[in-house]
mmCIF file of C-alpha atoms in Angstrom:
data_model
loop_
_atom_site.group_PDB
_atom_site.id
_atom_site.type_symbol
_atom_site.label_atom_id
_atom_site.label_comp_id
_atom_site.label_asym_id
_atom_site.label_seq_id
_atom_site.Cartn_x
_atom_site.Cartn_y
_atom_site.Cartn_z
ATOM 1 C CA LEU A 1251 0.000 0.000 0.000
ATOM 2 C CA LYS A 1252 2.869 2.393 0.768
ATOM 3 C CA SER A 1253 4.462 1.725 -2.598
ATOM 4 C CA GLN A 1254 1.159 2.219 -4.410
ATOM 5 C CA ALA A 1255 0.397 5.431 -2.510
ATOM 6 C CA ILE A 1256 3.817 6.914 -3.298
ATOM 7 C CA LEU A 1257 3.494 5.847 -6.937
ATOM 8 C CA TYR A 1258 0.168 7.653 -7.258
ATOM 9 C CA THR A 1259 1.401 10.890 -5.636
ATOM 10 C CA ASP A 1260 5.055 11.157 -6.734
ATOM 11 C CA ASN A 1261 4.805 9.694 -10.245
ATOM 12 C CA LEU A 1262 1.199 10.137 -11.354
ATOM 13 C CA LEU A 1263 0.367 13.240 -9.267
ATOM 14 C CA ASP A 1264 -2.987 11.625 -8.447
ATOM 15 C CA TYR A 1265 -3.483 13.212 -5.032
ATOM 16 C CA GLN A 1266 -7.070 11.980 -4.648
ATOM 17 C CA LYS A 1267 -5.954 8.331 -4.876
ATOM 18 C CA GLY A 1268 -2.974 9.145 -2.649
ATOM 19 C CA LYS A 1269 -5.324 10.658 -0.090
ATOM 20 C CA GLU A 1270 -7.387 7.457 0.008
ATOM 21 C CA LEU A 1271 -4.381 5.124 0.356
ATOM 22 C CA PHE A 1272 -2.458 7.205 2.911
ATOM 23 C CA GLY A 1273 -5.678 7.643 4.899
ATOM 24 C CA LEU A 1274 -6.129 3.867 4.909
ATOM 25 C CA LEU A 1275 -2.536 3.305 6.069
ATOM 26 C CA ILE A 1276 -3.042 5.693 8.995
ATOM 27 C CA LYS A 1277 -6.515 4.595 10.118
ATOM 28 C CA LYS A 1278 -6.355 0.825 9.532
ATOM 29 C CA TYR A 1279 -2.632 0.110 10.016
ATOM 30 C CA ASN A 1280 -1.722 2.922 12.440
ATOM 31 C CA GLN A 1281 1.092 4.212 10.189
ATOM 32 C CA LYS A 1282 1.324 7.684 11.747
ATOM 33 C CA ALA A 1283 4.456 8.538 9.748
ATOM 34 C CA MET A 1284 2.225 8.650 6.649
ATOM 35 C CA THR A 1285 0.488 11.745 8.065
ATOM 36 C CA VAL A 1286 2.932 14.023 6.260
ATOM 37 C CA HIS A 1287 2.128 12.344 2.921
ATOM 38 C CA LEU A 1288 -1.608 12.616 3.593
ATOM 39 C CA ALA A 1289 -1.277 16.313 4.427
ATOM 40 C CA ARG A 1290 0.633 16.884 1.199
ATOM 41 C CA CYS A 1291 -2.221 15.309 -0.768
ATOM 42 C CA LEU A 1292 -4.803 17.435 1.035
ATOM 43 C CA ILE A 1293 -2.872 20.659 0.342
ATOM 44 C CA ASN A 1294 -2.570 19.840 -3.339
ATOM 45 C CA LEU A 1295 -6.313 19.078 -3.425
ATOM 46 C CA GLY A 1296 -7.044 22.464 -1.864
ATOM 47 C CA GLU A 1297 -8.342 20.954 1.391
ATOM 48 C CA ILE A 1298 -6.143 23.315 3.437
ATOM 49 C CA ASP A 1299 -8.057 23.399 6.744
ATOM 50 C CA GLU A 1300 -8.053 19.610 7.136
ATOM 51 C CA ALA A 1301 -4.373 19.421 6.165
ATOM 52 C CA ILE A 1302 -3.342 22.066 8.704
ATOM 53 C CA ASN A 1303 -5.325 20.386 11.492
ATOM 54 C CA ILE A 1304 -3.685 16.991 11.026
ATOM 55 C CA ILE A 1305 -0.211 18.587 10.753
ATOM 56 C CA ARG A 1306 -0.749 20.497 14.004
ATOM 57 C CA GLU A 1307 -1.780 17.319 15.774
ATOM 58 C CA PHE A 1308 1.072 15.313 14.231
ATOM 59 C CA VAL A 1309 3.944 17.666 15.233
ATOM 60 C CA THR A 1310 2.841 17.569 18.900
ATOM 61 C CA ASP A 1311 3.273 13.769 18.943
ATOM 62 C CA LYS A 1312 6.431 12.951 20.916
ATOM 63 C CA ASP A 1313 7.106 9.999 18.599
ATOM 64 C CA ALA A 1314 7.247 12.180 15.469
ATOM 65 C CA GLY A 1315 10.842 12.234 14.166
ATOM 66 C CA GLU A 1316 12.671 15.444 13.315
ATOM 67 C CA ASN A 1317 12.728 14.614 9.591
ATOM 68 C CA ALA A 1318 8.943 14.174 9.609
ATOM 69 C CA LYS A 1319 8.564 17.453 11.519
ATOM 70 C CA PHE A 1320 10.825 19.163 8.989
ATOM 71 C CA GLN A 1321 8.600 17.924 6.155
ATOM 72 C CA SER A 1322 5.531 19.089 8.107
ATOM 73 C CA ALA A 1323 7.039 22.568 8.456
ATOM 74 C CA GLN A 1324 7.696 22.665 4.706
ATOM 75 C CA LEU A 1325 4.044 21.816 4.064
ATOM 76 C CA LEU A 1326 2.915 24.615 6.411
ATOM 77 C CA LEU A 1327 5.069 27.055 4.445
ATOM 78 C CA GLN A 1328 3.609 25.715 1.186
ATOM 79 C CA ALA A 1329 0.110 26.324 2.595
ATOM 80 C CA ASN A 1330 1.055 29.909 3.516
ATOM 81 C CA PHE A 1331 1.197 29.324 7.307
ATOM 82 C CA PHE A 1332 4.567 31.006 7.732
ATOM 83 C CA ASP A 1333 4.579 31.686 11.483
ATOM 84 C CA GLU A 1334 3.787 28.067 12.410
ATOM 85 C CA GLY A 1335 6.133 26.548 9.837
ATOM 86 C CA ILE A 1336 9.108 28.683 10.814
ATOM 87 C CA LYS A 1337 8.528 28.073 14.528
ATOM 88 C CA ILE A 1338 8.818 24.315 13.914
ATOM 89 C CA LEU A 1339 11.974 24.834 11.839
ATOM 90 C CA LYS A 1340 13.561 26.938 14.587
ATOM 91 C CA ASP A 1341 12.625 24.360 17.250
ATOM 92 C CA ILE A 1342 14.246 21.585 15.186
ATOM 93 C CA ASN A 1343 17.351 23.703 14.571
ATOM 94 C CA GLU A 1344 17.845 24.273 18.319
ATOM 95 C CA THR A 1345 17.850 20.549 19.159
ATOM 96 C CA THR A 1346 19.090 18.658 16.087
ATOM 97 C CA LYS A 1347 22.665 17.464 15.552
ATOM 98 C CA ASN A 1348 21.912 16.631 11.934
ATOM 99 C CA ARG A 1349 24.049 19.046 9.868
ATOM 100 C CA TRP A 1350 22.089 18.322 6.689
ATOM 101 C CA LEU A 1351 18.876 19.383 8.422
ATOM 102 C CA GLN A 1352 20.539 22.493 9.837
ATOM 103 C CA GLN A 1353 21.686 23.487 6.345
ATOM 104 C CA GLN A 1354 18.236 22.835 4.865
ATOM 105 C CA ILE A 1355 16.626 24.994 7.554
ATOM 106 C CA SER A 1356 19.161 27.766 6.971
ATOM 107 C CA ASP A 1357 18.503 27.699 3.213
ATOM 108 C CA THR A 1358 14.737 27.800 3.784
ATOM 109 C CA LEU A 1359 14.859 30.762 6.165
ATOM 110 C CA LYS A 1360 16.793 32.839 3.610
ATOM 111 C CA GLU A 1361 13.535 33.183 1.654
ATOM 112 C CA PHE A 1362 11.711 34.795 4.596
ATOM 113 C CA ARG A 1363 11.788 37.996 6.577
ATOM 114 C CA GLN A 1364 10.082 38.884 9.841
ATOM 115 C CA TYR A 1365 7.814 41.907 10.272
ATOM 116 C CA LEU A 1366 6.349 42.893 13.628
ATOM 117 C CA GLU A 1367 2.609 43.430 13.927
ATOM 118 C CA GLU A 1368 3.023 46.924 15.352
ATOM 119 C CA ASP A 1369 5.028 48.060 12.318
ATOM 120 C CA ILE A 1370 2.064 48.094 9.933
ATOM 121 C CA SER A 1371 -1.683 47.926 10.583
ATOM 122 C CA ILE A 1372 -2.963 45.184 8.288
ATOM 123 C CA ASP A 1373 -6.563 45.558 9.539
ATOM 124 C CA THR A 1374 -6.850 49.098 8.194
ATOM 125 C CA MET A 1375 -5.046 48.445 4.909
ATOM 126 C CA GLY A 1376 -6.476 45.168 3.625
ATOM 127 C CA ARG A 1377 -4.300 43.621 0.893
ATOM 128 C CA PHE A 1378 -1.220 45.666 0.071
ATOM 129 C CA VAL A 1379 2.426 45.497 -0.996
ATOM 130 C CA ILE A 1380 5.601 47.297 0.067
ATOM 131 C CA PHE A 1381 8.256 47.595 -2.619
ATOM 132 C CA ASN A 1382 11.936 47.772 -1.693
ATOM 133 C CA SER A 1383 14.148 49.194 -4.420
ATOM 134 C CA ALA A 1384 17.920 48.926 -3.923
ATOM 135 C CA ARG A 1385 20.891 50.129 -5.967
ATOM 136 C CA ARG A 1386 24.323 48.776 -5.000
ATOM 137 C CA GLU A 1387 27.537 50.275 -6.371
ATOM 138 C CA TYR A 1388 30.441 47.962 -5.585
ATOM 139 C CA TYR A 1389 34.152 48.789 -5.962
ATOM 140 C CA PHE A 1390 36.888 46.197 -5.391
ATOM 141 C CA THR A 1391 40.684 46.092 -5.436
ATOM 142 C CA ASN A 1392 43.470 43.986 -3.966
ATOM 143 C CA PHE A 1393 46.041 46.766 -4.332
ATOM 144 C CA VAL A 1394 47.621 48.128 -1.138
ATOM 145 C CA SER A 1395 45.888 51.511 -1.356
ATOM 146 C CA VAL A 1396 43.211 53.443 -3.237
ATOM 147 C CA ASP A 1397 43.753 56.862 -4.826
ATOM 148 C CA GLU A 1398 42.886 58.544 -8.128
ATOM 149 C CA ASN A 1399 45.457 56.375 -9.966
ATOM 150 C CA SER A 1400 44.404 53.004 -8.507
ATOM 151 C CA PRO A 1401 42.554 50.522 -10.771
ATOM 152 C CA LEU A 1402 39.242 49.240 -9.416
ATOM 153 C CA LEU A 1403 36.680 46.646 -10.467
ATOM 154 C CA PHE A 1404 33.187 48.124 -10.469
ATOM 155 C CA GLN A 1405 29.690 46.671 -10.750
ATOM 156 C CA ILE A 1406 26.146 48.026 -10.290
ATOM 157 C CA THR A 1407 23.361 45.796 -8.964
ATOM 158 C CA GLU A 1408 19.690 46.809 -8.982
ATOM 159 C CA SER A 1409 17.168 44.871 -6.885
ATOM 160 C CA ILE A 1410 13.420 44.902 -6.357
ATOM 161 C CA GLU A 1411 11.715 43.211 -3.403
ATOM 162 C CA ILE A 1412 7.968 42.632 -3.128
ATOM 163 C CA VAL A 1413 6.745 42.388 0.480
ATOM 164 C CA PRO A 1414 3.067 41.269 0.600
ATOM 165 C CA PHE A 1415 0.561 41.849 3.433
ATOM 166 C CA SER A 1416 -3.056 40.726 3.776
ATOM 167 C CA LYS A 1417 -5.782 39.977 6.315
ATOM 168 C CA LYS A 1418 -6.306 36.537 4.803
ATOM 169 C CA LYS A 1419 -4.078 33.937 3.212
ATOM 170 C CA GLU A 1420 -4.141 34.051 -0.569
ATOM 171 C CA LYS A 1421 -1.890 33.854 -3.605
ATOM 172 C CA ILE A 1422 -1.624 36.249 -6.555
ATOM 173 C CA SER A 1423 0.344 35.734 -9.762
ATOM 174 C CA CYS A 1424 2.920 38.327 -10.691
ATOM 175 C CA VAL A 1425 5.155 39.104 -13.691
ATOM 176 C CA ILE A 1426 8.330 41.191 -13.261
ATOM 177 C CA GLU A 1427 9.865 42.559 -16.440
ATOM 178 C CA CYS A 1428 13.192 44.386 -16.384
ATOM 179 C CA ASN A 1429 14.198 46.709 -19.235
ATOM 180 C CA SER A 1430 17.498 48.509 -19.708
ATOM 181 C CA PRO A 1431 19.242 50.377 -22.533
ATOM 182 C CA GLU A 1432 22.525 49.153 -21.015
ATOM 183 C CA GLU A 1433 23.765 45.582 -21.019
ATOM 184 C CA ILE A 1434 22.543 43.150 -18.349
ATOM 185 C CA SER A 1435 25.168 40.639 -17.232
ATOM 186 C CA PHE A 1436 22.838 38.231 -15.369
ATOM 187 C CA THR A 1437 19.934 38.118 -12.925
ATOM 188 C CA GLU A 1438 19.119 36.344 -9.660
ATOM 189 C CA PRO A 1439 17.069 34.208 -9.856
ATOM 190 C CA TYR A 1440 18.428 33.395 -13.291
ATOM 191 C CA THR A 1441 16.274 34.410 -16.251
ATOM 192 C CA MET A 1442 16.712 34.548 -20.016
ATOM 193 C CA ILE A 1443 17.950 37.942 -21.219
ATOM 194 C CA PHE A 1444 16.822 39.185 -24.641
ATOM 195 C CA LYS A 1445 17.773 42.206 -26.692
ATOM 196 C CA LYS A 1446 15.090 43.884 -28.776
ATOM 197 C CA LYS A 1447 14.708 47.412 -30.170
ATOM 198 C CA GLY A 1448 17.930 48.462 -28.460
ATOM 199 C CA PHE A 1449 16.803 47.330 -24.974
ATOM 200 C CA TYR A 1450 17.908 44.406 -22.830
ATOM 201 C CA THR A 1451 14.930 42.587 -21.282
ATOM 202 C CA SER A 1452 14.447 39.844 -18.698
ATOM 203 C CA LEU A 1453 11.166 38.308 -17.501
ATOM 204 C CA LEU A 1454 10.317 36.579 -14.216
ATOM 205 C CA LYS A 1455 6.957 34.985 -13.322
ATOM 206 C CA ARG A 1456 6.100 34.432 -9.671
ATOM 207 C CA THR A 1457 3.220 33.518 -7.347
ATOM 208 C CA ILE A 1458 3.059 35.929 -4.411
ATOM 209 C CA SER A 1459 1.865 34.515 -1.065
ATOM 210 C CA PHE A 1460 -0.168 37.049 0.959
ATOM 211 C CA SER A 1461 -0.601 36.533 4.701
ATOM 212 C CA SER A 1462 -1.193 38.343 7.988
ATOM 213 C CA ASP A 1463 1.661 36.402 9.611
ATOM 214 C CA ARG A 1464 4.730 38.177 10.967
ATOM 215 C CA TRP A 1465 6.958 36.032 8.805
ATOM 216 C CA ARG A 1466 6.511 36.383 5.047
ATOM 217 C CA ARG A 1467 8.195 35.099 1.936
ATOM 218 C CA ILE A 1468 9.973 37.899 0.041
ATOM 219 C CA GLU A 1469 9.890 37.847 -3.742
ATOM 220 C CA LYS A 1470 13.067 39.423 -5.099
ATOM 221 C CA ILE A 1471 14.859 39.903 -8.393
ATOM 222 C CA SER A 1472 18.379 41.321 -8.728
ATOM 223 C CA VAL A 1473 19.873 42.521 -12.005
ATOM 224 C CA PHE A 1474 23.646 42.793 -12.426
ATOM 225 C CA SER A 1475 25.513 44.999 -14.878
ATOM 226 C CA PRO A 1476 28.836 43.792 -16.374
ATOM 227 C CA TRP A 1477 32.060 44.385 -14.429
ATOM 228 C CA GLN A 1478 34.019 47.499 -15.422
ATOM 229 C CA ASP A 1479 37.636 48.605 -14.910
ATOM 230 C CA ILE A 1480 37.538 52.170 -13.560
ATOM 231 C CA LYS A 1481 39.314 54.694 -11.336
ATOM 232 C CA THR A 1482 37.763 57.050 -8.786
ATOM 233 C CA ASP A 1483 38.696 60.233 -6.939
ATOM 234 C CA GLN A 1484 35.699 59.925 -4.572
ATOM 235 C CA ILE A 1485 37.729 58.332 -1.772
ATOM 236 C CA LYS A 1486 41.324 57.823 -0.682
ATOM 237 C CA VAL A 1487 42.627 54.943 1.451
ATOM 238 C CA ILE A 1488 46.320 54.441 2.259
ATOM 239 C CA ARG A 1489 47.457 51.245 3.982
ATOM 240 C CA ASP A 1490 50.901 51.160 5.592
ATOM 241 C CA TYR A 1491 52.942 48.535 7.448
ATOM 242 C CA LYS A 1492 55.982 48.862 9.707
ATOM 243 C CA VAL A 1493 57.717 47.037 12.546
ATOM 244 C CA GLN A 1494 58.946 48.573 15.810
ATOM 245 C CA GLU A 1495 61.154 46.105 17.679
ATOM 246 C CA ASP A 1496 58.963 43.001 17.967
ATOM 247 C CA THR A 1497 55.637 44.785 17.371
ATOM 248 C CA ALA A 1498 54.022 45.199 13.936
ATOM 249 C CA ILE A 1499 51.718 48.130 13.141
ATOM 250 C CA SER A 1500 49.222 48.199 10.276
ATOM 251 C CA THR A 1501 47.980 51.743 9.669
ATOM 252 C CA ILE A 1502 44.946 52.576 7.531
ATOM 253 C CA SER A 1503 44.380 56.236 6.648
ATOM 254 C CA PHE A 1504 41.110 57.440 5.098
ATOM 255 C CA ASN A 1505 40.226 60.682 3.343
ATOM 256 C CA LYS A 1506 37.070 62.049 1.675
ATOM 257 C CA LEU A 1507 34.723 60.017 3.875
ATOM 258 C CA LYS A 1508 31.031 60.943 3.732
ATOM 259 C CA PRO A 1509 28.934 61.547 6.875
ATOM 260 C CA GLY A 1510 27.250 58.341 8.036
ATOM 261 C CA VAL A 1511 29.837 56.020 6.512
ATOM 262 C CA LYS A 1512 30.650 52.703 8.226
ATOM 263 C CA ILE A 1513 34.057 51.029 8.084
ATOM 264 C CA GLU A 1514 34.669 47.306 8.674
ATOM 265 C CA VAL A 1515 38.197 45.960 9.175
ATOM 266 C CA ILE A 1516 39.094 42.279 9.442
ATOM 267 C CA PHE A 1517 42.396 41.270 11.068
ATOM 268 C CA SER A 1518 43.521 37.760 10.181
ATOM 269 C CA PRO A 1519 45.345 35.579 12.769
ATOM 270 C CA ARG A 1520 47.475 34.346 9.857
ATOM 271 C CA ALA A 1521 49.495 37.548 10.322
ATOM 272 C CA GLY A 1522 50.126 37.070 14.025
ATOM 273 C CA ARG A 1523 48.636 37.656 17.480
ATOM 274 C CA PHE A 1524 46.354 40.695 17.711
ATOM 275 C CA GLU A 1525 47.192 43.111 20.542
ATOM 276 C CA SER A 1526 45.224 46.353 20.191
ATOM 277 C CA VAL A 1527 43.478 48.791 17.876
ATOM 278 C CA LEU A 1528 43.177 52.571 18.030
ATOM 279 C CA PRO A 1529 40.595 53.965 18.101
ATOM 280 C CA GLU A 1530 38.616 51.144 19.673
ATOM 281 C CA SER A 1531 35.930 49.636 17.442
ATOM 282 C CA THR A 1532 32.281 50.318 18.188
ATOM 283 C CA GLY A 1533 31.592 46.578 18.231
ATOM 284 C CA PRO A 1534 31.866 43.322 16.284
ATOM 285 C CA GLY A 1535 30.626 43.138 12.709
ATOM 286 C CA PRO A 1536 30.049 40.319 10.209
ATOM 287 C CA ALA A 1537 32.742 37.610 9.993
ATOM 288 C CA GLY A 1538 34.414 39.009 13.099
ATOM 289 C CA ALA A 1539 35.069 42.453 11.600
ATOM 290 C CA MET A 1540 35.866 45.482 13.744
ATOM 291 C CA VAL A 1541 33.363 48.281 13.060
ATOM 292 C CA PHE A 1542 34.153 52.014 13.059
ATOM 293 C CA ILE A 1543 31.847 55.029 12.561
ATOM 294 C CA PRO A 1544 34.031 58.060 11.660
ATOM 295 C CA SER A 1545 32.793 61.565 12.505
ATOM 296 C CA ASP A 1546 35.036 63.375 10.027
ATOM 297 C CA GLU A 1547 36.109 62.970 6.397
ATOM 298 C CA LYS A 1548 39.589 62.009 7.642
ATOM 299 C CA PHE A 1549 40.110 58.955 9.823
ATOM 300 C CA GLU A 1550 42.988 56.668 10.847
ATOM 301 C CA ILE A 1551 43.108 53.166 12.309
ATOM 302 C CA LYS A 1552 46.221 51.587 13.858
ATOM 303 C CA ILE A 1553 46.368 47.847 14.557
ATOM 304 C CA LYS A 1554 49.201 46.504 16.716
ATOM 305 C CA PHE A 1555 50.071 42.793 16.702
ATOM 306 C CA LYS A 1556 52.881 40.323 17.253
ATOM 307 C CA PRO A 1557 53.846 39.215 13.724
ATOM 308 C CA ILE A 1558 54.545 35.594 12.880
ATOM 309 C CA ALA A 1559 58.006 34.593 11.716
ATOM 310 C CA ASP A 1560 58.869 35.450 8.087
ATOM 311 C CA LEU A 1561 56.064 38.031 7.744
ATOM 312 C CA LEU A 1562 57.221 40.778 5.374
ATOM 313 C CA ALA A 1563 54.069 42.920 5.275
ATOM 314 C CA TYR A 1564 50.406 42.744 6.228
ATOM 315 C CA TYR A 1565 47.451 44.901 5.157
ATOM 316 C CA PRO A 1566 44.071 43.896 6.687
ATOM 317 C CA LYS A 1567 40.849 43.666 4.693
ATOM 318 C CA VAL A 1568 38.854 46.905 4.626
ATOM 319 C CA LYS A 1569 35.235 47.545 3.661
ATOM 320 C CA ILE A 1570 33.761 51.042 3.472
ATOM 321 C CA ILE A 1571 29.941 51.186 3.377
ATOM 322 C CA TYR A 1572 27.775 54.209 2.721
ATOM 323 C CA GLU A 1573 23.980 53.903 2.604
ATOM 324 C CA GLU A 1574 21.182 56.341 1.795
ATOM 325 C CA LYS A 1575 17.520 55.467 2.277
ATOM 326 C CA GLU A 1576 14.235 57.216 1.544
ATOM 327 C CA LYS A 1577 10.590 56.182 1.752
ATOM 328 C CA GLU A 1578 7.712 57.220 -0.477
ATOM 329 C CA ILE A 1579 4.160 56.629 0.763
ATOM 330 C CA GLN A 1580 1.951 55.688 -2.193
ATOM 331 C CA ASN A 1581 -1.334 53.932 -1.213
ATOM 332 C CA LEU A 1582 -2.327 53.523 -4.867
ATOM 333 C CA ASN A 1583 -4.693 50.778 -6.059
ATOM 334 C CA VAL A 1584 -2.975 49.287 -9.108
ATOM 335 C CA SER A 1585 -2.537 46.043 -11.014
ATOM 336 C CA ARG A 1586 0.643 47.327 -12.664
ATOM 337 C CA ILE A 1587 3.436 49.553 -11.405
ATOM 338 C CA VAL A 1588 6.730 50.744 -12.934
ATOM 339 C CA LEU A 1589 9.743 51.246 -10.650
ATOM 340 C CA ASN A 1590 12.956 52.897 -11.768
ATOM 341 C CA SER A 1591 15.904 52.198 -9.486
ATOM 342 C CA GLY A 1592 18.492 54.057 -11.545
ATOM 343 C CA ARG A 1593 19.791 52.087 -14.496
ATOM 344 C CA PHE A 1594 16.890 49.657 -14.984
ATOM 345 C CA ASP A 1595 13.086 49.902 -15.255
ATOM 346 C CA PHE A 1596 11.063 47.225 -13.453
ATOM 347 C CA ASN A 1597 7.506 46.698 -14.775
ATOM 348 C CA ILE A 1598 5.520 44.673 -12.222
ATOM 349 C CA SER A 1599 2.083 43.306 -13.201
ATOM 350 C CA PHE A 1600 -0.353 41.476 -10.894
ATOM 351 C CA ASP A 1601 -3.371 39.417 -11.975
ATOM 352 C CA SER A 1602 -5.620 41.536 -9.716
ATOM 353 C CA ASP A 1603 -5.531 44.941 -8.045
ATOM 354 C CA ILE A 1604 -3.323 45.476 -5.013
ATOM 355 C CA THR A 1605 -2.521 48.566 -2.958
ATOM 356 C CA ALA A 1606 1.019 49.840 -3.490
ATOM 357 C CA HIS A 1607 1.524 51.053 0.088
ATOM 358 C CA SER A 1608 5.054 52.444 -0.099
ATOM 359 C CA ILE A 1609 8.364 52.287 -1.925
ATOM 360 C CA VAL A 1610 11.569 52.175 0.111
ATOM 361 C CA LYS A 1611 14.573 53.222 -1.971
ATOM 362 C CA THR A 1612 18.073 52.311 -0.810
ATOM 363 C CA ARG A 1613 21.340 53.319 -2.424
ATOM 364 C CA GLU A 1614 24.462 51.577 -1.130
ATOM 365 C CA THR A 1615 28.071 52.285 -2.081
ATOM 366 C CA ILE A 1616 30.721 49.747 -1.047
ATOM 367 C CA TYR A 1617 34.496 49.940 -1.402
ATOM 368 C CA GLU A 1618 36.218 46.648 -0.587
ATOM 369 C CA ILE A 1619 40.022 46.465 -0.349
ATOM 370 C CA ASP A 1620 41.109 42.868 -0.009
ATOM 371 C CA GLU A 1621 43.641 41.569 2.496
ATOM 372 C CA LYS A 1622 47.249 41.552 1.316
ATOM 373 C CA ILE A 1623 49.846 39.478 3.134
ATOM 374 C CA ASP A 1624 53.485 38.834 2.171
ATOM 375 C CA PHE A 1625 55.746 36.182 3.723
#
């Protein structure tokens, strides 16, 4: 019966027959592990309420294994019950020693973002969408310093996020079309890129899941321009290295910093034993970075450490981040909206009217100077 039930659902996609056979296995032969398969059939047949009820009962059973609970959580997410599904995933992640499961949970959670109920009043808005538009200008070099004569790699990325809200759980189809007079290198998720009438075009079709839950799945498309070799006089960074007796000092001098800029510096233990940094960092950043918030356009960081034997020079990794953000309140009832984030136009079409509540525009400039170490 198990083999027949799986054949009907996995190979023939006959969920009605699967429902009958899995139901028989559970009721007559007490095969509780088949509950997940039965719930999957019910969801695909549109019998959501019954599916959710049996999943809720199943995951409270102390005999339910973590793999079965993981599958149950995935079904809850498929049925648009984000809060419940993610809670189960987080509970599994806290107790499991299964690295494969931990990785699967991590990959799943990347698709979601949490919003607090007090942030936005869903009851007064009904069904609506927030659009996040982001432009990222990224500069990279592995040279020692950056000045007007230094070569840099440069790339622009434009992204659109669709954040859906609703009183009830529902799904709406959506088409995102990107048009640009300039070349598109690739998109994430990957799409075909066509050129017609002098414009580069990509097309992405999606189903948007609306919910009143705090957690929600974010639909996003990012468009990347080709890498360019350029130079810039917008910033100046000089890295220096010297040794005083048995102490090494890496000095990083900055000029032309904008107000509100954030600096991240990563010191690698490959260079030696860290001793101190001046000024002190404001706190830890990603990947163990030291974070600094300069108050002037000129700034200097000195890192002292005990160098390892045979070290000739060391220049730590530096990242300079500047971000601007603005919010436009819209509250327009539309089925189609055009967003321009700078280089690209995004035409977003829904199969029914939604309220475009607001557009949050972010512009981020990043200079990354890679670590350089000589032995």
